[in-house]
CSV table of C-alpha atoms in Angstrom, one decimal:
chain,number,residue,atom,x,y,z
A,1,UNK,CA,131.5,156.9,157.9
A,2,UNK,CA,129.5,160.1,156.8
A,3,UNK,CA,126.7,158.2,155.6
A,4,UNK,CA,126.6,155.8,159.0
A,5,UNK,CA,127.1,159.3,161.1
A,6,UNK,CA,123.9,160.8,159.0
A,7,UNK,CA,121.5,157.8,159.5
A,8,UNK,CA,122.4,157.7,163.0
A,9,UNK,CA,121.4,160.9,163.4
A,10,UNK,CA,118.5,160.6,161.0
A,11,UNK,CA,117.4,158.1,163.0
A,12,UNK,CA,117.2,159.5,166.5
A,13,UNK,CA,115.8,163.2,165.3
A,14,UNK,CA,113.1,160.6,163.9
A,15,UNK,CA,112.8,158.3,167.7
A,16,UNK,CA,112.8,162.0,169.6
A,17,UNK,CA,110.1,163.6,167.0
A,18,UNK,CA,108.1,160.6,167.6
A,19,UNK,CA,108.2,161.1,171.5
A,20,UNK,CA,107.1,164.2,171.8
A,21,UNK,CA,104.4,164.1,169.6
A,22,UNK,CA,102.9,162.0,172.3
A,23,UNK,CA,102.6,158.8,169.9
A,24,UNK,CA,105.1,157.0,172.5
A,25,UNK,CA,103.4,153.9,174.2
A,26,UNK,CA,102.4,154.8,178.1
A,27,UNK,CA,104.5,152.2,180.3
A,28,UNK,CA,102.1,151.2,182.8
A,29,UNK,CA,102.7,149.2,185.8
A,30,UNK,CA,100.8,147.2,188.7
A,31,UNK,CA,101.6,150.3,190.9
A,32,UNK,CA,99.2,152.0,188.5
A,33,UNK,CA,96.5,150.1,189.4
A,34,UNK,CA,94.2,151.1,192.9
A,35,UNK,CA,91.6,149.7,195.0
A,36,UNK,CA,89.4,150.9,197.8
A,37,UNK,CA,87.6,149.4,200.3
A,38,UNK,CA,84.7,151.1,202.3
A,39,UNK,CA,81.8,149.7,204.0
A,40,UNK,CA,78.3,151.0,202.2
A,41,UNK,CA,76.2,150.7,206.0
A,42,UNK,CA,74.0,147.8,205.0
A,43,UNK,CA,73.9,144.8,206.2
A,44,UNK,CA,73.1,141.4,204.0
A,45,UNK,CA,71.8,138.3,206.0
A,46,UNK,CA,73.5,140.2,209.0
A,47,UNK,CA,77.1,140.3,208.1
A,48,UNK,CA,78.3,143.8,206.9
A,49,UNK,CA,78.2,145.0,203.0
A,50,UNK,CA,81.6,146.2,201.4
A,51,UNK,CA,82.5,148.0,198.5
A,52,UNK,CA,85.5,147.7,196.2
A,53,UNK,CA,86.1,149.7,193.9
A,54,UNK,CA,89.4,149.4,191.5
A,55,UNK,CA,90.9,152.0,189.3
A,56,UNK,CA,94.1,153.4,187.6
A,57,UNK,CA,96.2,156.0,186.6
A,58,UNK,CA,97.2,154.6,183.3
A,59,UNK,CA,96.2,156.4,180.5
A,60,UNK,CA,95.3,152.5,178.9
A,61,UNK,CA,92.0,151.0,179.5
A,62,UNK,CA,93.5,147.7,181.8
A,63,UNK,CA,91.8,144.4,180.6
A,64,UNK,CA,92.0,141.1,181.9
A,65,UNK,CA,92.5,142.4,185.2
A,66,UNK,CA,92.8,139.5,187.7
A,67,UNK,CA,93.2,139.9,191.4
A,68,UNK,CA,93.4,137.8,194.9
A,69,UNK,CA,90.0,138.2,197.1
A,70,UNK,CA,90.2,134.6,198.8
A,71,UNK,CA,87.0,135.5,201.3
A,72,UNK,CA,84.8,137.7,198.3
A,73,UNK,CA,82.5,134.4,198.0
A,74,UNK,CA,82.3,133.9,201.4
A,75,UNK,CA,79.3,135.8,202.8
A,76,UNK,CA,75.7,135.7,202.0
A,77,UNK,CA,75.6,138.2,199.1
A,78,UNK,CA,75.8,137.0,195.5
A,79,UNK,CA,78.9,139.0,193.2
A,80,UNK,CA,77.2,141.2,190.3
A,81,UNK,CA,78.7,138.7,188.1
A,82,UNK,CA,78.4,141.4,184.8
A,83,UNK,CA,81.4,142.7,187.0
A,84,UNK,CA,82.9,139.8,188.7
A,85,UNK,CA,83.8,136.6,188.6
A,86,UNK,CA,85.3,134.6,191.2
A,87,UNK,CA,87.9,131.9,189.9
A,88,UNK,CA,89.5,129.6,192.5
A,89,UNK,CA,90.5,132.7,195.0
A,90,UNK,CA,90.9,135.3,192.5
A,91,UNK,CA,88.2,137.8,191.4
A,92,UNK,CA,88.3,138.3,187.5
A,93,UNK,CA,87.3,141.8,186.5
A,94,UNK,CA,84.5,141.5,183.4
A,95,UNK,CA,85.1,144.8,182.5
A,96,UNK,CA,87.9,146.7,182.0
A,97,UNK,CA,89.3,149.8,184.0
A,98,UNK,CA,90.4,153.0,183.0
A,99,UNK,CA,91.4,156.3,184.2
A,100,UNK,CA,88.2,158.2,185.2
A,101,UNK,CA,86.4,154.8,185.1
A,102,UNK,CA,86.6,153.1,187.9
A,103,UNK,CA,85.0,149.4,188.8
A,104,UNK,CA,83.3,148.6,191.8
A,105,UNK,CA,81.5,145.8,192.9
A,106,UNK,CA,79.6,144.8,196.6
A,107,UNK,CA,80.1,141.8,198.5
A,108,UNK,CA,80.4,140.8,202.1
A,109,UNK,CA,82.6,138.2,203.8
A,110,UNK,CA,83.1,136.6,207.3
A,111,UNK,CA,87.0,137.7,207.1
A,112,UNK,CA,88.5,140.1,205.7
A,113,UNK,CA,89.3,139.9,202.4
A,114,UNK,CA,93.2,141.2,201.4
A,115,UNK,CA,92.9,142.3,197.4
A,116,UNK,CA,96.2,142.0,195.7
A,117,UNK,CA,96.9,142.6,192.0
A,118,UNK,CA,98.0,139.1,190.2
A,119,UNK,CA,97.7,140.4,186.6
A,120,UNK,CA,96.1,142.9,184.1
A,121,UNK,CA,97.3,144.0,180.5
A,122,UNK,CA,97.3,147.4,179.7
A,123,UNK,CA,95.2,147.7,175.8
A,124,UNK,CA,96.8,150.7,174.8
C-alpha cells in the first residue's frame, strides 16, 4: 500500500512539474479563431472590394483552416489563390494562421458573404 501511495504521488509531483514548466499542450478551440471584415474603398468591375482578414489567439500556428464563404467567388475579382481556395462553398486557407500573423485576403461579392469556421487543427 506504501509503495502504491509513493508512485501515486511520484506520479502527480511529476504531471504538476510538467505543467508549470509550460511544456503542457495549449487547448485551443474554434472560439480562438477571428475574422474581420472591412471594406478597402475600391471598387472592382463596380461592385465594392472587401477584406477578410482571419486570426487567432492560440499560441499554435492553425493549419488546414477551412471556412464557409458561399458568395467569396461571386463578384468580379479573382481570390489570391497563394491564400485561398475556394472548395464547393468553403474558402480553404493555403497558409496557416497564427498569433501575431494574421491572413487576409480581398474579394468582392453581390451578397454578403457570412464566414463561419468549419474546421482547423491546431500544429502545436
Amino acid at each position: 500500500m506504501v509503495k502504491a501511495t509513493a508512485l501515486v504521488f511520484f506520479l502527480g509531483a511529476l504531471l504538476l512539474s510538467h505543467a508549470q514548466t509550460g511544456e503542457s499542450q495549449p487547448n485551443c478551440t474554434f472560439s480562438d479563431v477571428r475574422f474581420a471584415v472591412e471594406r478597402t474603398g475600391k471598387a472592382v468591375g463596380g461592385q465594392p472590394e472587401d477584406r477578410v482578414t482571419f486570426s487567432t489567439a492560440c499560441p499554435c500556428k492553425l493549419t488546414g483552416v477551412r471556412v464557409w464563404c458561399d458568395g467569396v467567388q461571386d463578384g468580379p475579382e479573382q481570390l489570391d489563390e497563394s491564400k485561398v481556395e475556394f472548395d464547393d462553398g468553403m474558402c480553404v486557407l493555403r497558409q496557416p494562421i497564427a498569433a501575431g500573423s494574421p491572413l487576409s485576403f480581398t474579394y468582392t461579392s453581390r451578397t454578403p458573404v457570412n464566414f463561419r469556421l468549419y474546421s482547423a487543427t491546431a500544429d502545436c
